[in-house]
Amino acid sequence: MKRVTGMSLVVFALLAVVAGGPEPALAQEEYPPANESVADSLETGMSAMDQARIIADQYAQDPQVEVTSEPFIQGLSNEPKAGALANVRQFTYYGDLITTLKFQNNSTFRNTFKFSWEEYRKQDKTVQKKDDNFTYGLGSNLPFVFTMNGAWNWSEDRTTNTAGFANLSKRDQKRAGLNAMKSNFKTGFLNNTAKISARIMDQESVNQNQRNDFNEGAIDGGFQSDMRIAEGARIAGRLYGMTLEGDRALGNSTESSSANGDTVGFGVYYKRTIANGRVAVTRSNFQKKYLDFKRNTNGLIDTVGVDEDKKVVDELETNDAISYELENNFRFGRIGVGTRLTRLTSDLDYAQSGVGLRQKEQDVMDLSLTYAVGPDSFAVSYDYLWRWDDQRYKNATENRGKQYNKARDYEFRYFRDLFRHTKLNLRYHEGLSQDIAEENAQGHRPNENDLDRHQADISARLERNWIGKFRATMVFTYQQVQDLNIRESRSSNNNVKDSYELSPGYAWTISPLISLDQSYRVYIQYTDFLYSNLETVNRSDDYSKRGNLATKVIIDPSNRLKITLRHDYNKRFSATKTGVDASGNAFYHRDLNQTINKIELAFRFVVTQGVTLEASTYRTRDDRENFGTRDTTTRTYSGEMWVGTQVRRRWFQKNPLELSVMVRKYNAFGPSVTETSSDYWEADIWLKWEF
Amino acid sequence: MRQGLAIWLVCSTVLLSGCLFSPREPEPPGTGVEIDYLPRSSPANVWSNLEKSLFATHAPGWEDNISLIEFRYIPDDEARDQFPPNTFVDWDRAREVTFINNFYNSNVTNIAKMSEDGYVFPPAAGNEMTVEDIIYDLKVINNVDGSEVRYRGKCDVIFRLEGNFWYIYEWRDLQGESDPDSGTLLNTMGVLRGTFGSQ
């Protein structure tokens, strides 16, 4: 494979700003942190808007370097750590070494080396990993922030599946980069931030005997400028560009690869006494050329029956995305009003993949109103989502037809202190989401899955709290869910589910030594199939009821010992509707009676400072009676017990040595317990030294 | 002022309910297939319902069997490595619902077998059950270009009794399995999730 031969340069130009720029702190609040390079982020399969945002957000980031204002420190520290983990699935042995070198003026070099070996208990699988990462920051030695970083990630995964097929998945990846950033420097009335970075990446990997190698270099940079236009208001513009070049090898093919992209953003940010918010527009474009496996119209790799030399294609992916965002939070006295409107559009186009051109648009509106005063408070919110996507398959002459998704939600919350220590909390929610497949120009719909889901629920919670002694709650919830398939080919399954839940409970601190917690719950759900009355539809309405009594006692006889007892009692019935008489009374046939009893006991004993003994056990009895063409009665038992210890010790003030041990031995039984889960250890043991 | 606001809110709620939240009128059942979902009274029935949902490309049938309270999907290493690093992080019910709707809306026909012949589901017991080493097999036929992609994987699934019914609480794909016909190694449904979950 040939090495990187050259790289394009990115030219930056400051976006013309008519007036003002965002207050830096204000603007930067809006940007999420980024930990990865742009090149790393630009992965196949990522949406155009996501890629655009990643590119755009690179600018508003703080650099990945620790710059402290602490006094001058100089030194070398090493933190070796070794440990072992065990659980029902795997054993892991690992070792870490963190080396930190601190120089003058906050200049720091930090290297982290990690090694791990994983052995799976249930699978024929081992994974070995070695990773080394370093960062070197020049601190305040330069008038701008400058960092270097590098990484080496090596892994080898050997898995043999149930049929005896052994696969080796191996990867050896190296990366190195330079980053420079100058923030908050003034040019006239403008406040500016500039950033530039360069990196190289090299990977050799193999999986299922297919190699996937690349050797690429990338450079990217950006500029942001802002200015104050009024008290508490700023305006900002930003520009970003990146380019990448290199070579890739996939399967038996080798080809050059490249990517380049740019992002332009503009926004007004304000933060005044009664309102804050922003208006922002971001436009992003990029294209990426790489080797990829042949994919079908859904983007799934499809190489079955394809000639070996046609399995890999030279793909060209282009993205064009734009986002608009308006956010305003207004507070006037006790009234708060929040508004957020966004629109995202993107066109994602593949030259080779069967996916072809995929277009998307998404509009979101979130409105909220809050009112808080004295014993009464309420909050109202209304959210609206409207989005569609369309696709023109590769080589198709027309689009497939838009697939819409519309959703709206309304929520009302009300809080009131009824009496002293007594609170009432009411909630009402209603939501509707719709999937709509639009006919294309030739009258074809992409699918028959048009669906409306309507949900309405109301809940009331009453709580009385005698502080420190007794707390009682009562919760009532009603929910109705309608699943409505619109097309006649699916509508026989349409149904409405009505659910009720009533759950009183209390928690009583009887004395400092004993507390009691008890709750009772009743759940009832009725399912009504909307077309069950038709002879052609063989669906029957039904109901299901369940009662649950949970009791928990906690005993604290001393500072060292804590004992917990818990009992759960469940009673469940379900029945199917068999008919309705002339006066409208419904008749049901009982299908199932079930009773579940579960008892748990747990204790924790502090032997001495840093050393704790623990144990827990439960046992469940499940009685089921099924009534059908043949009645059956079954009783099953299941249970588990574990005993263990925790040790946490630290020695020496200078060059401390730290030991942490958590070991538990599990034994379990029951109908679903397999050989590997019936007897195993769970452990987390490590030893760390700092010098 | 508070009373006025409360009255205004109640009235607006009623109005909103009547106008904005009215579902469309469905077409009466015609030529379609009736899906005989099983009562979710056991993990075996819940798992079987997924197969029925796949055959019918009926998203509510999938969603009804996924925990309403907490759900997580954990991909096998092979599937995870085929997608950008954070694709499967915090894969919850909302992401699962997005995946299944995008998948079913992509004009596909599925031939699914969610467990191998002879695999016996343990009887339902208690409030939570882990069912191990389930091998599922799914052939996805693309109705647009006629291509067929097969997925076959081994997974561990944790079921929980929530309210009145059993639901899938955790789906952990362990590894891809071989095509019984050709012997080639196949991907798990993690690849399907990665592809359709992020569209």
mmCIF file of N, CA and C in Angstrom, chain A residues 43 89 122-123 125 161-162 165 207-208 296-298 300 302 358 360 376 378 380 403 408 410 428 430 435 446-447 449-450 452-454 485-491 493-494 497 523 525 537-539 544 546 572 622 624 671-672 674 677, chain B residues 2 9 13 16-17 20-21 23-24 26-35 41 56-58 63-64 77-78 84 101 104-108 122 124-126 130 132-133 142 144-145 147 151 156 163-165 172 174-178 185 199:
data_model
loop_
_atom_site.group_PDB
_atom_site.id
_atom_site.type_symbol
_atom_site.label_atom_id
_atom_site.label_comp_id
_atom_site.label_asym_id
_atom_site.label_seq_id
_atom_site.Cartn_x
_atom_site.Cartn_y
_atom_site.Cartn_z
ATOM 1 N N GLU A 43 -17.535 8.595 9.966
ATOM 2 C CA GLU A 43 -17.654 7.177 9.686
ATOM 3 C C GLU A 43 -18.789 6.927 8.706
ATOM 4 N N ARG A 89 -20.057 -14.296 32.938
ATOM 5 C CA ARG A 89 -19.728 -14.421 31.522
ATOM 6 C C ARG A 89 -18.254 -14.653 31.243
ATOM 7 N N LYS A 122 -18.740 -19.022 28.759
ATOM 8 C CA LYS A 122 -19.767 -19.765 28.018
ATOM 9 C C LYS A 122 -19.428 -19.914 26.552
ATOM 10 N N GLN A 123 -18.557 -19.053 26.073
ATOM 11 C CA GLN A 123 -18.215 -19.087 24.650
ATOM 12 C C GLN A 123 -16.781 -19.556 24.486
ATOM 13 N N LYS A 125 -14.092 -18.238 23.274
ATOM 14 C CA LYS A 125 -13.702 -16.894 22.838
ATOM 15 C C LYS A 125 -12.661 -16.316 23.783
ATOM 16 N N ASN A 161 -17.548 -20.366 16.837
ATOM 17 C CA ASN A 161 -18.991 -20.382 17.091
ATOM 18 C C ASN A 161 -19.512 -21.807 17.288
ATOM 19 N N THR A 162 -20.816 -21.909 17.437
ATOM 20 C CA THR A 162 -21.428 -23.195 17.779
ATOM 21 C C THR A 162 -21.151 -24.257 16.723
ATOM 22 N N PHE A 165 -16.944 -22.847 13.562
ATOM 23 C CA PHE A 165 -16.262 -21.906 12.674
ATOM 24 C C PHE A 165 -15.390 -20.985 13.530
ATOM 25 N N ASN A 207 -10.548 -9.582 9.439
ATOM 26 C CA ASN A 207 -11.723 -10.187 10.053
ATOM 27 C C ASN A 207 -12.382 -11.080 9.011
ATOM 28 N N GLN A 208 -12.702 -12.275 9.384
ATOM 29 C CA GLN A 208 -13.253 -13.263 8.448
ATOM 30 C C GLN A 208 -12.383 -13.349 7.187
ATOM 31 N N ASN A 296 -26.990 -3.185 -0.595
ATOM 32 C CA ASN A 296 -28.277 -3.147 -1.285
ATOM 33 C C ASN A 296 -28.994 -1.824 -1.000
ATOM 34 N N THR A 297 -30.231 -1.718 -1.431
ATOM 35 C CA THR A 297 -30.933 -0.437 -1.322
ATOM 36 C C THR A 297 -31.201 -0.022 0.127
ATOM 37 N N ASN A 298 -31.098 -0.989 1.043
ATOM 38 C CA ASN A 298 -31.281 -0.649 2.446
ATOM 39 C C ASN A 298 -29.960 -0.352 3.148
ATOM 40 N N LEU A 300 -27.525 -2.534 3.472
ATOM 41 C CA LEU A 300 -26.973 -3.750 4.076
ATOM 42 C C LEU A 300 -25.950 -4.382 3.129
ATOM 43 N N ASP A 302 -24.340 -6.814 0.918
ATOM 44 C CA ASP A 302 -24.984 -7.877 0.156
ATOM 45 C C ASP A 302 -23.988 -8.408 -0.871
ATOM 46 N N ARG A 358 -30.532 9.687 -0.370
ATOM 47 C CA ARG A 358 -31.484 9.694 0.742
ATOM 48 C C ARG A 358 -31.635 11.128 1.243
ATOM 49 N N LYS A 360 -33.670 13.886 3.827
ATOM 50 C CA LYS A 360 -34.378 13.939 5.116
ATOM 51 C C LYS A 360 -34.704 15.370 5.491
ATOM 52 N N ASP A 376 -49.761 26.169 44.885
ATOM 53 C CA ASP A 376 -50.143 25.656 43.561
ATOM 54 C C ASP A 376 -49.031 25.907 42.558
ATOM 55 N N PHE A 378 -47.997 24.632 38.363
ATOM 56 C CA PHE A 378 -48.278 23.737 37.261
ATOM 57 C C PHE A 378 -47.280 23.950 36.137
ATOM 58 N N VAL A 380 -47.016 23.105 31.825
ATOM 59 C CA VAL A 380 -47.660 22.602 30.620
ATOM 60 C C VAL A 380 -46.615 22.559 29.520
ATOM 61 N N GLN A 403 -41.604 8.855 3.554
ATOM 62 C CA GLN A 403 -42.033 8.172 4.771
ATOM 63 C C GLN A 403 -42.068 9.230 5.876
ATOM 64 N N ARG A 408 -46.818 14.235 18.416
ATOM 65 C CA ARG A 408 -47.122 15.396 19.246
ATOM 66 C C ARG A 408 -47.459 14.904 20.652
ATOM 67 N N TYR A 410 -48.612 16.275 24.655
ATOM 68 C CA TYR A 410 -49.071 17.345 25.534
ATOM 69 C C TYR A 410 -48.996 16.825 26.961
ATOM 70 N N TYR A 428 -51.285 14.722 33.623
ATOM 71 C CA TYR A 428 -52.080 14.274 32.481
ATOM 72 C C TYR A 428 -51.190 14.340 31.251
ATOM 73 N N GLU A 430 -51.031 13.266 26.959
ATOM 74 C CA GLU A 430 -51.662 12.707 25.775
ATOM 75 C C GLU A 430 -50.678 12.828 24.623
ATOM 76 N N ASP A 435 -47.115 7.099 11.669
ATOM 77 C CA ASP A 435 -46.235 6.719 10.566
ATOM 78 C C ASP A 435 -47.076 6.748 9.303
ATOM 79 N N PRO A 446 -44.445 3.114 -0.286
ATOM 80 C CA PRO A 446 -43.258 2.342 0.074
ATOM 81 C C PRO A 446 -43.577 1.115 0.916
ATOM 82 N N ASN A 447 -44.643 1.171 1.696
ATOM 83 C CA ASN A 447 -45.001 0.038 2.562
ATOM 84 C C ASN A 447 -46.451 0.181 3.001
ATOM 85 N N ASN A 449 -47.352 0.064 6.233
ATOM 86 C CA ASN A 449 -47.239 0.152 7.692
ATOM 87 C C ASN A 449 -47.800 1.432 8.291
ATOM 88 N N ASP A 450 -48.696 2.096 7.616
ATOM 89 C CA ASP A 450 -49.284 3.298 8.209
ATOM 90 C C ASP A 450 -49.883 2.953 9.569
ATOM 91 N N ASP A 452 -51.089 4.631 13.549
ATOM 92 C CA ASP A 452 -51.283 5.692 14.535
ATOM 93 C C ASP A 452 -51.219 5.061 15.922
ATOM 94 N N ARG A 453 -50.470 5.712 16.774
ATOM 95 C CA ARG A 453 -50.426 5.253 18.174
ATOM 96 C C ARG A 453 -50.901 6.420 19.033
ATOM 97 N N HIS A 454 -51.952 6.176 19.744
ATOM 98 C CA HIS A 454 -52.482 7.233 20.610
ATOM 99 C C HIS A 454 -52.370 6.768 22.053
ATOM 100 N N ASN A 485 -53.515 0.293 13.014
ATOM 101 C CA ASN A 485 -52.971 0.179 11.665
ATOM 102 C C ASN A 485 -54.016 0.727 10.705
ATOM 103 N N ILE A 486 -53.599 1.564 9.813
ATOM 104 C CA ILE A 486 -54.563 2.257 8.966
ATOM 105 C C ILE A 486 -54.964 1.408 7.758
ATOM 106 N N ARG A 487 -54.046 0.667 7.199
ATOM 107 C CA ARG A 487 -54.348 -0.092 5.977
ATOM 108 C C ARG A 487 -55.126 -1.371 6.293
ATOM 109 N N GLU A 488 -55.988 -1.726 5.366
ATOM 110 C CA GLU A 488 -56.858 -2.880 5.584
ATOM 111 C C GLU A 488 -56.081 -4.183 5.724
ATOM 112 N N SER A 489 -54.878 -4.221 5.205
ATOM 113 C CA SER A 489 -54.093 -5.454 5.294
ATOM 114 C C SER A 489 -53.577 -5.707 6.702
ATOM 115 N N ARG A 490 -53.605 -4.685 7.555
ATOM 116 C CA ARG A 490 -53.069 -4.850 8.913
ATOM 117 C C ARG A 490 -54.095 -4.549 10.004
ATOM 118 N N SER A 491 -55.229 -3.986 9.632
ATOM 119 C CA SER A 491 -56.081 -3.407 10.665
ATOM 120 C C SER A 491 -56.806 -4.437 11.527
ATOM 121 N N ASN A 493 -55.528 -6.277 13.490
ATOM 122 C CA ASN A 493 -54.799 -6.323 14.764
ATOM 123 C C ASN A 493 -55.016 -5.084 15.631
ATOM 124 N N ASN A 494 -55.835 -4.163 15.152
ATOM 125 C CA ASN A 494 -56.024 -2.921 15.909
ATOM 126 C C ASN A 494 -56.629 -3.197 17.281
ATOM 127 N N LYS A 497 -55.813 -0.747 24.615
ATOM 128 C CA LYS A 497 -55.471 -1.330 25.928
ATOM 129 C C LYS A 497 -55.755 -0.283 26.996
ATOM 130 N N TYR A 523 -52.669 -4.225 39.413
ATOM 131 C CA TYR A 523 -52.614 -3.844 38.006
ATOM 132 C C TYR A 523 -53.743 -4.571 37.278
ATOM 133 N N GLN A 525 -55.260 -4.842 33.236
ATOM 134 C CA GLN A 525 -55.226 -4.385 31.841
ATOM 135 C C GLN A 525 -56.279 -5.112 31.016
ATOM 136 N N VAL A 537 -62.438 -11.925 11.635
ATOM 137 C CA VAL A 537 -61.325 -11.624 12.547
ATOM 138 C C VAL A 537 -61.406 -12.554 13.751
ATOM 139 N N ASN A 538 -60.355 -13.301 13.936
ATOM 140 C CA ASN A 538 -60.355 -14.298 14.998
ATOM 141 C C ASN A 538 -59.563 -13.796 16.196
ATOM 142 N N ARG A 539 -59.905 -12.620 16.682
ATOM 143 C CA ARG A 539 -59.213 -12.088 17.846
ATOM 144 C C ARG A 539 -60.202 -11.970 18.988
ATOM 145 N N SER A 544 -56.080 -9.007 32.091
ATOM 146 C CA SER A 544 -55.076 -9.590 32.968
ATOM 147 C C SER A 544 -55.035 -8.766 34.241
ATOM 148 N N ARG A 546 -53.245 -8.416 38.271
ATOM 149 C CA ARG A 546 -52.159 -8.863 39.131
ATOM 150 C C ARG A 546 -52.165 -8.048 40.419
ATOM 151 N N ARG A 572 -51.754 -13.553 40.096
ATOM 152 C CA ARG A 572 -52.025 -13.077 38.741
ATOM 153 C C ARG A 572 -53.120 -13.933 38.095
ATOM 154 N N ASP A 622 -43.211 -20.736 42.378
ATOM 155 C CA ASP A 622 -44.114 -20.251 41.333
ATOM 156 C C ASP A 622 -45.142 -21.345 41.038
ATOM 157 N N ARG A 624 -48.492 -22.333 38.929
ATOM 158 C CA ARG A 624 -49.289 -21.915 37.767
ATOM 159 C C ARG A 624 -50.373 -22.943 37.466
ATOM 160 N N PRO A 671 -35.323 -23.322 36.860
ATOM 161 C CA PRO A 671 -35.518 -23.884 35.519
ATOM 162 C C PRO A 671 -34.670 -23.223 34.442
ATOM 163 N N SER A 672 -34.285 -21.958 34.607
ATOM 164 C CA SER A 672 -33.509 -21.300 33.558
ATOM 165 C C SER A 672 -32.025 -21.229 33.879
ATOM 166 N N THR A 674 -28.389 -22.408 33.970
ATOM 167 C CA THR A 674 -27.563 -23.374 33.236
ATOM 168 C C THR A 674 -26.330 -23.731 34.061
ATOM 169 N N SER A 677 -24.176 -20.734 34.925
ATOM 170 C CA SER A 677 -24.733 -19.727 35.831
ATOM 171 C C SER A 677 -25.163 -20.322 37.173
ATOM 172 N N ARG B 2 -55.260 32.676 39.254
ATOM 173 C CA ARG B 2 -54.946 31.253 39.178
ATOM 174 C C ARG B 2 -56.126 30.440 38.672
ATOM 175 N N LEU B 9 -56.588 26.358 31.080
ATOM 176 C CA LEU B 9 -55.794 25.167 30.781
ATOM 177 C C LEU B 9 -56.659 23.930 30.579
ATOM 178 N N THR B 13 -56.927 21.872 27.211
ATOM 179 C CA THR B 13 -56.606 20.444 27.199
ATOM 180 C C THR B 13 -57.682 19.663 26.457
ATOM 181 N N LEU B 16 -57.449 20.466 22.796
ATOM 182 C CA LEU B 16 -56.288 19.814 22.195
ATOM 183 C C LEU B 16 -56.531 18.328 22.001
ATOM 184 N N SER B 17 -57.155 17.710 23.019
ATOM 185 C CA SER B 17 -57.426 16.279 22.930
ATOM 186 C C SER B 17 -58.310 15.970 21.736
ATOM 187 N N LEU B 20 -56.028 17.874 18.073
ATOM 188 C CA LEU B 20 -54.664 17.520 17.694
ATOM 189 C C LEU B 20 -54.332 16.053 17.897
ATOM 190 N N PHE B 21 -55.075 15.397 18.777
ATOM 191 C CA PHE B 21 -54.695 14.042 19.140
ATOM 192 C C PHE B 21 -55.673 12.990 18.630
ATOM 193 N N PRO B 23 -56.604 10.142 16.281
ATOM 194 C CA PRO B 23 -55.982 9.271 15.284
ATOM 195 C C PRO B 23 -56.841 9.173 14.016
ATOM 196 N N ARG B 24 -56.227 8.710 12.955
ATOM 197 C CA ARG B 24 -56.967 8.560 11.698
ATOM 198 C C ARG B 24 -57.928 7.375 11.784
ATOM 199 N N PRO B 26 -59.096 3.972 10.709
ATOM 200 C CA PRO B 26 -58.472 2.866 9.957
ATOM 201 C C PRO B 26 -59.425 2.247 8.938
ATOM 202 N N GLU B 27 -58.851 1.629 7.933
ATOM 203 C CA GLU B 27 -59.675 0.891 6.967
ATOM 204 C C GLU B 27 -60.090 -0.425 7.621
ATOM 205 N N PRO B 28 -61.315 -0.872 7.410
ATOM 206 C CA PRO B 28 -61.737 -2.158 7.995
ATOM 207 C C PRO B 28 -60.873 -3.293 7.451
ATOM 208 N N PRO B 29 -60.714 -4.368 8.226
ATOM 209 C CA PRO B 29 -59.838 -5.472 7.797
ATOM 210 C C PRO B 29 -60.276 -6.039 6.455
ATOM 211 N N GLY B 30 -59.326 -6.349 5.619
ATOM 212 C CA GLY B 30 -59.639 -6.875 4.296
ATOM 213 C C GLY B 30 -58.825 -8.099 4.001
ATOM 214 N N THR B 31 -57.843 -7.923 3.154
ATOM 215 C CA THR B 31 -57.082 -9.073 2.664
ATOM 216 C C THR B 31 -55.908 -9.447 3.549
ATOM 217 N N GLY B 32 -55.717 -8.704 4.581
ATOM 218 C CA GLY B 32 -54.471 -8.846 5.334
ATOM 219 C C GLY B 32 -54.382 -10.104 6.171
ATOM 220 N N VAL B 33 -53.234 -10.223 6.774
ATOM 221 C CA VAL B 33 -52.952 -11.390 7.600
ATOM 222 C C VAL B 33 -53.208 -11.045 9.056
ATOM 223 N N GLU B 34 -53.906 -11.920 9.725
ATOM 224 C CA GLU B 34 -54.136 -11.732 11.145
ATOM 225 C C GLU B 34 -52.955 -12.317 11.910
ATOM 226 N N ILE B 35 -52.454 -11.588 12.846
ATOM 227 C CA ILE B 35 -51.269 -12.046 13.582
ATOM 228 C C ILE B 35 -51.720 -12.568 14.937
ATOM 229 N N SER B 41 -47.674 -14.295 28.805
ATOM 230 C CA SER B 41 -47.700 -14.911 30.132
ATOM 231 C C SER B 41 -46.453 -15.740 30.413
ATOM 232 N N ALA B 56 -44.740 -10.654 9.928
ATOM 233 C CA ALA B 56 -45.787 -9.727 9.489
ATOM 234 C C ALA B 56 -45.268 -8.308 9.289
ATOM 235 N N THR B 57 -43.984 -8.065 9.569
ATOM 236 C CA THR B 57 -43.413 -6.701 9.612
ATOM 237 C C THR B 57 -44.388 -5.753 10.314
ATOM 238 N N HIS B 58 -44.774 -6.170 11.516
ATOM 239 C CA HIS B 58 -45.778 -5.449 12.303
ATOM 240 C C HIS B 58 -45.094 -4.882 13.550
ATOM 241 N N GLU B 63 -42.823 -3.977 19.585
ATOM 242 C CA GLU B 63 -42.745 -3.005 20.683
ATOM 243 C C GLU B 63 -43.454 -3.506 21.941
ATOM 244 N N ASP B 64 -44.560 -4.235 21.746
ATOM 245 C CA ASP B 64 -45.334 -4.709 22.896
ATOM 246 C C ASP B 64 -44.557 -5.690 23.756
ATOM 247 N N ASP B 77 -19.282 -8.316 19.708
ATOM 248 C CA ASP B 77 -18.124 -7.486 19.324
ATOM 249 C C ASP B 77 -18.050 -7.281 17.818
ATOM 250 N N GLU B 78 -18.367 -8.325 17.097
ATOM 251 C CA GLU B 78 -18.276 -8.272 15.631
ATOM 252 C C GLU B 78 -19.205 -7.210 15.048
ATOM 253 N N PRO B 84 -19.779 3.139 13.769
ATOM 254 C CA PRO B 84 -19.075 4.161 14.541
ATOM 255 C C PRO B 84 -19.147 3.884 16.042
ATOM 256 N N ASN B 101 -39.117 0.180 13.516
ATOM 257 C CA ASN B 101 -39.976 0.899 12.564
ATOM 258 C C ASN B 101 -39.234 1.219 11.275
ATOM 259 N N TYR B 104 -38.857 -2.165 9.368
ATOM 260 C CA TYR B 104 -40.095 -2.649 8.740
ATOM 261 C C TYR B 104 -40.570 -1.723 7.618
ATOM 262 N N ASN B 105 -40.265 -0.442 7.749
ATOM 263 C CA ASN B 105 -40.696 0.500 6.710
ATOM 264 C C ASN B 105 -39.803 0.481 5.474
ATOM 265 N N SER B 106 -38.784 -0.364 5.490
ATOM 266 C CA SER B 106 -37.837 -0.356 4.373
ATOM 267 C C SER B 106 -38.218 -1.362 3.279
ATOM 268 N N ASN B 107 -39.458 -1.770 3.291
ATOM 269 C CA ASN B 107 -39.976 -2.646 2.245
ATOM 270 C C ASN B 107 -39.245 -3.983 2.186
ATOM 271 N N VAL B 108 -39.311 -4.704 3.282
ATOM 272 C CA VAL B 108 -38.643 -6.004 3.366
ATOM 273 C C VAL B 108 -39.653 -7.094 3.687
ATOM 274 N N PRO B 122 -37.099 -22.665 29.071
ATOM 275 C CA PRO B 122 -37.425 -23.081 30.447
ATOM 276 C C PRO B 122 -38.781 -22.507 30.835
ATOM 277 N N ALA B 124 -41.670 -20.537 32.777
ATOM 278 C CA ALA B 124 -41.637 -19.254 33.479
ATOM 279 C C ALA B 124 -41.563 -19.490 34.977
ATOM 280 N N ALA B 125 -40.706 -18.720 35.629
ATOM 281 C CA ALA B 125 -40.588 -18.851 37.081
ATOM 282 C C ALA B 125 -40.144 -17.523 37.670
ATOM 283 N N GLY B 126 -40.775 -17.136 38.750
ATOM 284 C CA GLY B 126 -40.374 -15.907 39.430
ATOM 285 C C GLY B 126 -40.697 -14.662 38.631
ATOM 286 N N THR B 130 -33.326 -15.373 32.999
ATOM 287 C CA THR B 130 -32.341 -15.261 31.930
ATOM 288 C C THR B 130 -32.405 -16.536 31.105
ATOM 289 N N GLU B 132 -30.630 -18.505 28.151
ATOM 290 C CA GLU B 132 -29.305 -18.457 27.541
ATOM 291 C C GLU B 132 -29.229 -19.237 26.238
ATOM 292 N N ASP B 133 -28.280 -18.811 25.428
ATOM 293 C CA ASP B 133 -27.880 -19.554 24.228
ATOM 294 C C ASP B 133 -29.017 -19.801 23.245
ATOM 295 N N ASN B 142 -35.113 -8.135 0.441
ATOM 296 C CA ASN B 142 -35.375 -6.755 0.037
ATOM 297 C C ASN B 142 -36.318 -6.779 -1.163
ATOM 298 N N VAL B 144 -37.269 -4.441 -3.002
ATOM 299 C CA VAL B 144 -36.934 -3.489 -4.068
ATOM 300 C C VAL B 144 -35.963 -4.105 -5.055
ATOM 301 N N ASP B 145 -34.859 -4.639 -4.523
ATOM 302 C CA ASP B 145 -33.847 -5.177 -5.440
ATOM 303 C C ASP B 145 -33.749 -6.700 -5.397
ATOM 304 N N SER B 147 -32.618 -8.652 -3.195
ATOM 305 C CA SER B 147 -31.467 -9.245 -2.500
ATOM 306 C C SER B 147 -31.910 -9.912 -1.194
ATOM 307 N N TYR B 151 -29.209 -13.399 8.692
ATOM 308 C CA TYR B 151 -28.594 -13.116 9.985
ATOM 309 C C TYR B 151 -28.840 -14.319 10.893
ATOM 310 N N ASP B 156 -28.188 -14.176 24.673
ATOM 311 C CA ASP B 156 -28.780 -14.374 26.001
ATOM 312 C C ASP B 156 -29.832 -13.285 26.181
ATOM 313 N N GLY B 163 -45.662 -5.434 35.754
ATOM 314 C CA GLY B 163 -47.119 -5.317 35.752
ATOM 315 C C GLY B 163 -47.711 -6.701 35.532
ATOM 316 N N ASN B 164 -48.471 -6.839 34.474
ATOM 317 C CA ASN B 164 -49.154 -8.112 34.240
ATOM 318 C C ASN B 164 -48.417 -9.047 33.299
ATOM 319 N N PHE B 165 -47.412 -8.577 32.629
ATOM 320 C CA PHE B 165 -46.866 -9.359 31.526
ATOM 321 C C PHE B 165 -45.340 -9.482 31.574
ATOM 322 N N ARG B 172 -28.739 -9.628 24.692
ATOM 323 C CA ARG B 172 -27.291 -9.580 24.518
ATOM 324 C C ARG B 172 -26.892 -10.572 23.424
ATOM 325 N N LEU B 174 -24.300 -12.675 21.519
ATOM 326 C CA LEU B 174 -22.997 -13.220 21.907
ATOM 327 C C LEU B 174 -22.057 -13.358 20.717
ATOM 328 N N GLN B 175 -22.566 -13.949 19.643
ATOM 329 C CA GLN B 175 -21.702 -14.179 18.482
ATOM 330 C C GLN B 175 -22.551 -14.532 17.272
ATOM 331 N N GLY B 176 -21.962 -14.279 16.101
ATOM 332 C CA GLY B 176 -22.615 -14.702 14.879
ATOM 333 C C GLY B 176 -22.463 -16.214 14.716
ATOM 334 N N GLU B 177 -23.443 -16.801 14.064
ATOM 335 C CA GLU B 177 -23.393 -18.253 13.831
ATOM 336 C C GLU B 177 -23.258 -18.519 12.335
ATOM 337 N N SER B 178 -22.926 -19.759 12.004
ATOM 338 C CA SER B 178 -22.663 -20.110 10.604
ATOM 339 C C SER B 178 -23.960 -20.391 9.854
ATOM 340 N N LEU B 185 -19.800 -17.623 7.919
ATOM 341 C CA LEU B 185 -20.145 -16.960 9.164
ATOM 342 C C LEU B 185 -21.117 -15.817 8.887
ATOM 343 N N GLN B 199 -30.718 5.551 11.046
ATOM 344 C CA GLN B 199 -31.170 6.239 9.824
ATOM 345 C C GLN B 199 -32.012 7.457 10.160
#
